[in-house]
Coordinates of C-alpha atoms in Angstrom, one line a residue:
Chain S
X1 CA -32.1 -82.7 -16.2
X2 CA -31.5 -80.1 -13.3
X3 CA -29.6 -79.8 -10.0
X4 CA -32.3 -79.1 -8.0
X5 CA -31.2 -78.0 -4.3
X6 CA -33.6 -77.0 -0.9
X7 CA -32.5 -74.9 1.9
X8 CA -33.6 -74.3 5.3
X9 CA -36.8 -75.6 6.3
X10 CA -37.5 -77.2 3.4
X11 CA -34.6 -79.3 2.8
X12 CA -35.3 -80.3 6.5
X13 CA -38.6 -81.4 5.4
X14 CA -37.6 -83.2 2.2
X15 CA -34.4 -84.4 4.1
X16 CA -32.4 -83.9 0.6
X17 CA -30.4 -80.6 0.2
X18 CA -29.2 -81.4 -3.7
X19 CA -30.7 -84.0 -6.1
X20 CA -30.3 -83.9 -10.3
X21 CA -33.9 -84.7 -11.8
X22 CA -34.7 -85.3 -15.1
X23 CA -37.3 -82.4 -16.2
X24 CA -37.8 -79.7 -18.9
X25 CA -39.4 -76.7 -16.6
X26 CA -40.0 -75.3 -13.2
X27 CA -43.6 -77.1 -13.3
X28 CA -42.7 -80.2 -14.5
X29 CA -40.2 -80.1 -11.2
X30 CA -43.0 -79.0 -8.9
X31 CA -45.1 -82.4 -10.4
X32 CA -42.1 -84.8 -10.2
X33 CA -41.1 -83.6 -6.4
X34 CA -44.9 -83.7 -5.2
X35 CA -45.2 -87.0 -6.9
X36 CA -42.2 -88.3 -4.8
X37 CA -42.7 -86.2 -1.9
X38 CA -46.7 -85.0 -1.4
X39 CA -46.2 -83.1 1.8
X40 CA -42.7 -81.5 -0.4
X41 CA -45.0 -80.6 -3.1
X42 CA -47.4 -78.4 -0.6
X43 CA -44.2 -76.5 0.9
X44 CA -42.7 -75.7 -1.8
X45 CA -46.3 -73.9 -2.8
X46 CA -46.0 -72.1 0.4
X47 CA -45.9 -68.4 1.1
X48 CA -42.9 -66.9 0.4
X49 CA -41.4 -69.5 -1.7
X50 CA -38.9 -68.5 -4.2
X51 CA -37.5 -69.9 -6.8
X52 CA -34.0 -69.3 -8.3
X53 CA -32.6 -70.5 -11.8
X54 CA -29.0 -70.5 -12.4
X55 CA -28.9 -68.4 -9.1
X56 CA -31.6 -65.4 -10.6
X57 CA -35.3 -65.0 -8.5
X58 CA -37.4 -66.6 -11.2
X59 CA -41.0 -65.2 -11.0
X60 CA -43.3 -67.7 -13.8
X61 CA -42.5 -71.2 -15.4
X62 CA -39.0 -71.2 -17.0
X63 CA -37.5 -73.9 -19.1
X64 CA -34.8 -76.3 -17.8
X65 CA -31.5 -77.7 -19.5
X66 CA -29.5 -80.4 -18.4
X67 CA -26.8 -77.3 -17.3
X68 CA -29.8 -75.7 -15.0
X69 CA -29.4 -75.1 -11.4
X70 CA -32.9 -74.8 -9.8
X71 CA -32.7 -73.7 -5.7
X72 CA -36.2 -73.7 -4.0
X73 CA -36.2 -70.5 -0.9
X74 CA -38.2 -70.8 2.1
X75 CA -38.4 -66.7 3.4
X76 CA -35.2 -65.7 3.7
X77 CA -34.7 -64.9 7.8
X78 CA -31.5 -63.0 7.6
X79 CA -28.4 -64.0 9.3
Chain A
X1 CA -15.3 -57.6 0.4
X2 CA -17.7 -60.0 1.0
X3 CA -17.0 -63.6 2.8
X4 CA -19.1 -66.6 3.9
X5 CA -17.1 -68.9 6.1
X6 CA -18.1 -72.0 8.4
X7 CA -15.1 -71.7 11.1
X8 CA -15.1 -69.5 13.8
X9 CA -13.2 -66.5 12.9
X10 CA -11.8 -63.3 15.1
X11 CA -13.6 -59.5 14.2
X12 CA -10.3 -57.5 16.0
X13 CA -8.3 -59.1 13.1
X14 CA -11.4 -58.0 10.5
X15 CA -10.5 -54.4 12.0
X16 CA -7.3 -54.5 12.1
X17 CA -6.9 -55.5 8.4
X18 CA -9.9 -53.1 7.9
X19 CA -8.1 -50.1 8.9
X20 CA -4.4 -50.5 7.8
X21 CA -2.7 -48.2 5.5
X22 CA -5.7 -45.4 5.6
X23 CA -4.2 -42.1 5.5
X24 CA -7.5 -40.6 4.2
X25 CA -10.2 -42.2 6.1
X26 CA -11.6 -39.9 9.2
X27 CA -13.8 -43.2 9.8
X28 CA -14.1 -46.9 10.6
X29 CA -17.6 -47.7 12.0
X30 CA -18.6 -51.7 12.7
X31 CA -20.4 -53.8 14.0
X32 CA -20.2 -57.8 15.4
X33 CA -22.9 -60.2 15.6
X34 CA -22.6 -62.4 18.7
X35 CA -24.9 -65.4 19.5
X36 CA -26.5 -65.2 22.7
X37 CA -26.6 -68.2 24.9
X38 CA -30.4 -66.8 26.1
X39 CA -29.5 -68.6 29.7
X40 CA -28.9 -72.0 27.6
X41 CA -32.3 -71.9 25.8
X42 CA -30.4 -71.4 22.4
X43 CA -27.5 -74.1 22.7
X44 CA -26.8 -73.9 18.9
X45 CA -27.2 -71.7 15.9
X46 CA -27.2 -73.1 12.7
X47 CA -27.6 -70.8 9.5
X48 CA -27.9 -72.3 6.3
X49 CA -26.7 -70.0 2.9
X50 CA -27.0 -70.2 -0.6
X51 CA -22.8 -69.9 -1.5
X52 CA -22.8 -67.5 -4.5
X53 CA -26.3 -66.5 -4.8
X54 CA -26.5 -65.4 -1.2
X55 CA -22.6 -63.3 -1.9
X56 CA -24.3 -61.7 -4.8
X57 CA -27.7 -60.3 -3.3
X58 CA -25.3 -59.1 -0.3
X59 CA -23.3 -57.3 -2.7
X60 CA -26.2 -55.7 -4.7
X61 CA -27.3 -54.2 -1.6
X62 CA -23.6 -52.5 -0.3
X63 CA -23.8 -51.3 -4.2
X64 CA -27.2 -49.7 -2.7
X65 CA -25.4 -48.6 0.3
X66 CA -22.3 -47.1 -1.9
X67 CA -24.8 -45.2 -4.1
X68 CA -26.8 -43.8 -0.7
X69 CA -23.6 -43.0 1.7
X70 CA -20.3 -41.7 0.6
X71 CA -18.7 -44.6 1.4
X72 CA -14.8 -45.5 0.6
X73 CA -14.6 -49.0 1.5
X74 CA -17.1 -52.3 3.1
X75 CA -15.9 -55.6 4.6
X76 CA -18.6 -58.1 5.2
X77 CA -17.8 -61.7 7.1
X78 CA -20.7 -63.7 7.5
X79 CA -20.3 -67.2 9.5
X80 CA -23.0 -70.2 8.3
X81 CA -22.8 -73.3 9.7
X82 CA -23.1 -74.2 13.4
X83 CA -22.6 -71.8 15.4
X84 CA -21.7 -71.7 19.7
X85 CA -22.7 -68.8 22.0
X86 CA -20.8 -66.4 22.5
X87 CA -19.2 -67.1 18.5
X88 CA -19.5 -63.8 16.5
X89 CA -21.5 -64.4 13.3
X90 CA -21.2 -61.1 11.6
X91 CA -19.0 -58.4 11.0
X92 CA -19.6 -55.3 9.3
X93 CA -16.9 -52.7 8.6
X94 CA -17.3 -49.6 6.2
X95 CA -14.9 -46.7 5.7
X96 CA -15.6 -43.1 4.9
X97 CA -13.8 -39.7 5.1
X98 CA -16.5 -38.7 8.4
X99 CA -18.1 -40.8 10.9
X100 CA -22.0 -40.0 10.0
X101 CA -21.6 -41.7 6.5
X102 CA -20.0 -44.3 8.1
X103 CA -22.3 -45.2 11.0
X104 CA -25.4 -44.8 8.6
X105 CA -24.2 -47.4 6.3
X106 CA -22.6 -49.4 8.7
X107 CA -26.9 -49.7 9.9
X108 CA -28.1 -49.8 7.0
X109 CA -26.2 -53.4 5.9
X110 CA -26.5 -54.8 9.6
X111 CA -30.9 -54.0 9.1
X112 CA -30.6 -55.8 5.6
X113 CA -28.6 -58.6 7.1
X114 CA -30.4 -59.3 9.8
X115 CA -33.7 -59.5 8.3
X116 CA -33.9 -59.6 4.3
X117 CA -30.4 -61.2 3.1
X118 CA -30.4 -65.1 2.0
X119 CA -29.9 -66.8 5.3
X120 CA -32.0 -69.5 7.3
X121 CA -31.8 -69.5 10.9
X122 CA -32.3 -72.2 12.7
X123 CA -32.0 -72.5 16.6
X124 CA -31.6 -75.7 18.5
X125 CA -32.5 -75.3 22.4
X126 CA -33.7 -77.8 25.2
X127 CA -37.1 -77.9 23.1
X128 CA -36.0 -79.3 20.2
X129 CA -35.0 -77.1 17.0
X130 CA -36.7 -74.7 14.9
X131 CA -36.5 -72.9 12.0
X132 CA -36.4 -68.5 13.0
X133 CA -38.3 -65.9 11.1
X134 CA -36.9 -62.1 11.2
X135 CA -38.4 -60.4 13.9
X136 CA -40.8 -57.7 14.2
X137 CA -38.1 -55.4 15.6
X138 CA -35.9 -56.2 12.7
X139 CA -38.9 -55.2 9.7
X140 CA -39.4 -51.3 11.9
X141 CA -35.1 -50.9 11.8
X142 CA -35.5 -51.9 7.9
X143 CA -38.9 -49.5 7.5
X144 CA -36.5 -46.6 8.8
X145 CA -34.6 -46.4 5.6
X146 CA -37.8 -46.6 3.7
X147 CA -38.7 -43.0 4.8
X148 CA -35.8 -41.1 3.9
Chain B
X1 CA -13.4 -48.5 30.9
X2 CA -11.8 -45.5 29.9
X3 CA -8.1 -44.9 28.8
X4 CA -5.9 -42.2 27.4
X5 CA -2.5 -42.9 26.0
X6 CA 0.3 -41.5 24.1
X7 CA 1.1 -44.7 22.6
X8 CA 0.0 -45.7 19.0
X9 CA -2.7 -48.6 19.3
X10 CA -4.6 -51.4 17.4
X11 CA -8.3 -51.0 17.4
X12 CA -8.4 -54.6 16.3
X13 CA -6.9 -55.9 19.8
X14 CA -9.4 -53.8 21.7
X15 CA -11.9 -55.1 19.7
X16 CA -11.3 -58.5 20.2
X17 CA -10.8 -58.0 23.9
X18 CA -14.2 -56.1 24.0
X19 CA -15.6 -59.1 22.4
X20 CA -14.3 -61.6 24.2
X21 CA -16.3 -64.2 26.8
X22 CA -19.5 -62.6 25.7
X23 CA -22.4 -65.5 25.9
X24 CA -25.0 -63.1 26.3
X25 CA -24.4 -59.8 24.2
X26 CA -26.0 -59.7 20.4
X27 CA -24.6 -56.4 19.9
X28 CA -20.8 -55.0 19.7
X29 CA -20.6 -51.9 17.7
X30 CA -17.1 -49.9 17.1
X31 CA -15.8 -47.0 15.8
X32 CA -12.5 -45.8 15.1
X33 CA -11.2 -42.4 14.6
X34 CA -8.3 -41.8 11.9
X35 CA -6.3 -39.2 11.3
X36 CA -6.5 -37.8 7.5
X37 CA -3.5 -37.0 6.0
X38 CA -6.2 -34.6 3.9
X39 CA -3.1 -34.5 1.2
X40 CA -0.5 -33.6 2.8
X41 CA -2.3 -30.5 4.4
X42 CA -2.5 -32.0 7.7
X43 CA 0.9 -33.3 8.6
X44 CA 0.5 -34.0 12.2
X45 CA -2.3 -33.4 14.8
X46 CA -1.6 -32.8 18.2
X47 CA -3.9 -34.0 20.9
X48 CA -3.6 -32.1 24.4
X49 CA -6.0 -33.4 27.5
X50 CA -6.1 -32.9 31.2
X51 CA -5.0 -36.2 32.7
X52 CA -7.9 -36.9 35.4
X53 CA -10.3 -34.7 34.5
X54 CA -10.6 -35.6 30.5
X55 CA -11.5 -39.2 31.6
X56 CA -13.8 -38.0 34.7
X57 CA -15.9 -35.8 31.7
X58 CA -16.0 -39.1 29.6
X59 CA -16.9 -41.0 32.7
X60 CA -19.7 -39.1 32.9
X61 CA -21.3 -39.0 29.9
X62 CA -20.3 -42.6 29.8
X63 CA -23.0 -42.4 32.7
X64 CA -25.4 -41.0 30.5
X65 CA -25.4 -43.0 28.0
X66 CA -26.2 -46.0 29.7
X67 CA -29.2 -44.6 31.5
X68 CA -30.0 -43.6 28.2
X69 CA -29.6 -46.6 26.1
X70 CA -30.0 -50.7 27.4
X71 CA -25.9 -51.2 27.4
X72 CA -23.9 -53.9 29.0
X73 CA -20.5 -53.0 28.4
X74 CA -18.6 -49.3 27.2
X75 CA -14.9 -49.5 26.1
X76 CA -13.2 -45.8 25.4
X77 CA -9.4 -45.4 24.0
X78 CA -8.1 -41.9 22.9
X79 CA -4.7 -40.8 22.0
X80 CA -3.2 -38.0 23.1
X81 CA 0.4 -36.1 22.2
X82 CA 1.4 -36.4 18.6
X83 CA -0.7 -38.4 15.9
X84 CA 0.7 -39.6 12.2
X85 CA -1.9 -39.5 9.2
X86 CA -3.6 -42.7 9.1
X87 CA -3.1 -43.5 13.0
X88 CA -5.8 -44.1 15.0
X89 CA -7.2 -41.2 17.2
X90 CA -10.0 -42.9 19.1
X91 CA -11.5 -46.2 19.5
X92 CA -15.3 -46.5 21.0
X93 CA -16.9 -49.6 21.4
X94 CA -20.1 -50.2 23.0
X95 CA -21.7 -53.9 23.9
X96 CA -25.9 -54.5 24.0
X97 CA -28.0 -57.3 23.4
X98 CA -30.0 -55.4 20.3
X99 CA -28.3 -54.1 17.7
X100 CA -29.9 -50.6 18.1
X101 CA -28.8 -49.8 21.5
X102 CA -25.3 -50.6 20.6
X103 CA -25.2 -48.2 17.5
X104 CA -27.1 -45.6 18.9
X105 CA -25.1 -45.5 22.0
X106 CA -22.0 -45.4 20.3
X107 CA -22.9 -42.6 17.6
X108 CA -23.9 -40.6 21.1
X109 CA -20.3 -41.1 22.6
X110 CA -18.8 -40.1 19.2
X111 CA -20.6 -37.2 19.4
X112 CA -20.0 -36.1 22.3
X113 CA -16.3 -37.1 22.2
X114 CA -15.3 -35.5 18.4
X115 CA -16.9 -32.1 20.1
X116 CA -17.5 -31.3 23.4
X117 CA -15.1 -33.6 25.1
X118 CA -12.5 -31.7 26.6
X119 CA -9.6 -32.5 24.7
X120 CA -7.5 -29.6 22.4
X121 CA -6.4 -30.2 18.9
X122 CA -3.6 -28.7 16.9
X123 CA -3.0 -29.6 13.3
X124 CA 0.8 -28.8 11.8
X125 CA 1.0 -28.3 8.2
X126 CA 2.5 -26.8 5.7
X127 CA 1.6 -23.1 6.5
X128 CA 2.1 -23.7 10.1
X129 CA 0.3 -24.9 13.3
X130 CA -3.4 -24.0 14.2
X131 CA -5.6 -25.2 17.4
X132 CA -8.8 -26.6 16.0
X133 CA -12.5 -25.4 16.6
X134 CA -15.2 -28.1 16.6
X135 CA -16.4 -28.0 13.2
X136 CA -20.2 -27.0 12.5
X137 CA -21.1 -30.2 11.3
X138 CA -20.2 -32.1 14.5
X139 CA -22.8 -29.6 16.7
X140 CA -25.0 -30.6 14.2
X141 CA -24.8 -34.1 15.1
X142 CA -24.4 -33.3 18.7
X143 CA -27.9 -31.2 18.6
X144 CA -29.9 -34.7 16.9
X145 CA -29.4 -35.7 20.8
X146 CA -31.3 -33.2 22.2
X147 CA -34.8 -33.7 20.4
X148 CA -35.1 -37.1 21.1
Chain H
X1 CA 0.7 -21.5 46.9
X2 CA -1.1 -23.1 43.8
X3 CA -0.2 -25.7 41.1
X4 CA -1.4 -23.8 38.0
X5 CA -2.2 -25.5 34.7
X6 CA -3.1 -24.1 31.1
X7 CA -3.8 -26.2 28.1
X8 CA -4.2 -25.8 24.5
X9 CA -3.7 -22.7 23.0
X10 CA -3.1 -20.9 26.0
X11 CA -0.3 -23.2 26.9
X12 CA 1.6 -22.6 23.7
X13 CA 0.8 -18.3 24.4
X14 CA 2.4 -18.6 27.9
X15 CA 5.6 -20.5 26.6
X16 CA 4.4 -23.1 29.8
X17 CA 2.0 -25.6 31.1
X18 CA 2.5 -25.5 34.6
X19 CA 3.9 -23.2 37.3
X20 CA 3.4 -23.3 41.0
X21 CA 2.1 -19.6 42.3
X22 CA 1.6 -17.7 45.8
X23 CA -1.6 -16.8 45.5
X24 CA -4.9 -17.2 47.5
X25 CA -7.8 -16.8 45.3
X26 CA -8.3 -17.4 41.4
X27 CA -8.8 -13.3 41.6
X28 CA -5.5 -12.6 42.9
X29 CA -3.9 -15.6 40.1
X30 CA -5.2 -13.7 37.9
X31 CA -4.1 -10.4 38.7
X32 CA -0.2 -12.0 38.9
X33 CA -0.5 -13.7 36.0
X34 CA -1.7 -10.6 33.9
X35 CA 1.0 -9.0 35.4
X36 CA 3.6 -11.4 34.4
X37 CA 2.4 -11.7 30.9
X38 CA -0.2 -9.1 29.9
X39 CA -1.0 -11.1 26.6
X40 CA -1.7 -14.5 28.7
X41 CA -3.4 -11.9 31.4
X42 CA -6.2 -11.1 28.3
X43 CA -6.4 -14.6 26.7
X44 CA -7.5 -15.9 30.2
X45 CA -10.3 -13.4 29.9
X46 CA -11.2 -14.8 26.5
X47 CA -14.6 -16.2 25.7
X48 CA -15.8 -19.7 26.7
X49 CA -11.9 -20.0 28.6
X50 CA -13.4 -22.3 32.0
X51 CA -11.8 -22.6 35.1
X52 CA -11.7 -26.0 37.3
X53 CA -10.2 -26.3 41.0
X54 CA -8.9 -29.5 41.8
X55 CA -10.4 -30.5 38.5
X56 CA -14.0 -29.9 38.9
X57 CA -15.4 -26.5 37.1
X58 CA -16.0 -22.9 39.0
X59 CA -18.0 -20.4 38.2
X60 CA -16.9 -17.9 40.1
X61 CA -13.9 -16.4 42.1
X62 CA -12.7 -19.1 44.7
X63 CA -10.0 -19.4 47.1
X64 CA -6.9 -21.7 46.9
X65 CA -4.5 -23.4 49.5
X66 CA -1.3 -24.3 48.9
X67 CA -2.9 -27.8 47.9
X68 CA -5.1 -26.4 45.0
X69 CA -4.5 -27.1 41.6
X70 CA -5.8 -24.6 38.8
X71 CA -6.6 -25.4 35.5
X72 CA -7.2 -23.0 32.9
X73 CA -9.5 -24.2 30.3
X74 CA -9.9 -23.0 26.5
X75 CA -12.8 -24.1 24.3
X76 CA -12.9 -27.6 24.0
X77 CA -12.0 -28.9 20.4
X78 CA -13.2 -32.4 21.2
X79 CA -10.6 -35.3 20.2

């Protein structure tokens, strides 16, 4: 279990911004949401994709609890 | 101080509060971020933010700015949300005993805002909407801090 | 627009006038001079201008300015007569639509303003009064102008 | 006839700021207001002091009418 959430472009794409999802690590997320969403999965594989756990860039596979917040970052563009 | 907010909010108040009960500050420098209506071709602004995370890395980087500029005080508003032309959508204020720490730091935030800190832009004009990547001009302004 | 007065004032209201009905400028930036109290040392400074011809110099290189940098809009206010630690001294805020016009421009007005500008400052303390000389550091700043 | 004006620290040597004078050149102003005040009379020969006639800067000696208006000018401090 995670709260998974998408911003910018990508939760324009997915048309979610927040969903909880039942996994144990960042790739078993990036399987479940290409499973759901195909064209999803290939964005969030995109260049300058980040991923943040408990609000810290993550840079490999982590593990996921039940408590974990997992935020997917298109490039940042600056306000 | 650093704030996020989605209503419309006025930078002379910012100042005002900004500068208040300083007996020992020579200088205020800051800045305001407008939208520009472009002759209609950007209607609406919309930035999207990651509340917390997008706080923190903001913060990390006036830390940054404390250690390189003797700096005595920063207030950062940042609007996300929808945004009309003409609505401010940044305000940077910093504090120092002489102007040339305070203008330096004030340019240093505003490059990292613009163009690195954890905001999507996205602009919707008479050709639909569309998500904005920093541009060019932004990545030379940051590059100039790189060199000294 | 140019203005001297010997009345206290709120940056924050110019600032928010300056601001104001602005659909096509990206770019406000501001600065505000205060007076330190430095400790005590500094009790009051005295400002002392040539009505006329102080805001005609300005005027000037008000002019210069804008055929140097891409501005839209230039907004001076300085006191004059008696100033209290912590009141403001000068206000200078200049409107672009890039960010880098707008600082730039200001910084030069500052300049120009905090040491050439022909305005004469006295500073009453404890060991009496003293007219001030422009300090080295600001013709330092002043002289970054005249390599670009 | 002149309006005469002195600013800064010049002002505060003289005891005045302004004083309308019979004279008919910024020569002959200066030779009355030496002779007035010898102390003021040097300080107006001090370096970088500028002189403006109806606000606009001279360089050398000019002549006044009853309409001029003198300034005397001491280093500029800036604001």
């Amino acid at each position: 279990m995670a709260k998974v959430l998408l911003f910018g472009a990508l939760s324009d794409l997915a048309g979610w911004r927040e969903k909880t999802i039942e996994v144990d690590s960042i790739a078993d997320l990036r399987l479940k949401l290409g499973a759901e969403d195909a064209a999803l999965g290939e964005a969030l594989k995109g260049p300058g994709v980040q991923v943040a756990v408990d609000q810290a860039i993550v840079r490999h596979d982590t593990a996921l609890t039940a408590a974990s917040e997992v935020a997917f970052l298109p490039p940042m563009s600056g306000g | 101080m650093i704030s996020l907010t989605d209503q419309a909010f006025d930078p002379g108040t910012l100042l005002s509060n900004f500068c208040r009960g300083r007996t020992e500050t020579g200088a205020v420098a800051s800045f305001v971020g407008l939208a520009r209506a472009e002759g209609g071709a950007a209607a609406v602004l919309e930035l999207d933010a990651y509340p917390g995370f997008t706080e923190a890395q903001i913060a990390q980087h006036v830390a940054t700015a404390q250690s390189r500029f003797e700096l005595q005080d920063v207030r950062i508003v940042h609007r996300i949300g929808a945004i009309g032309p003409g609505e401010p959508i940044v305000f940077v204020a910093t504090a120092a005993s002489h102007r040339r720490a305070a203008f330096e730091a004030c340019d240093f935030l505003m490059d990292y805002l613009k163009s690195r800190a954890p905001f999507w832009k996205k602009e919707t004009g008479p050709d639909g909407a569309r998500w904005i990547e920093p541009r060019p001009q932004d990545l030379t302004d940051l590059a100039r801090w790189e060199t000294r």
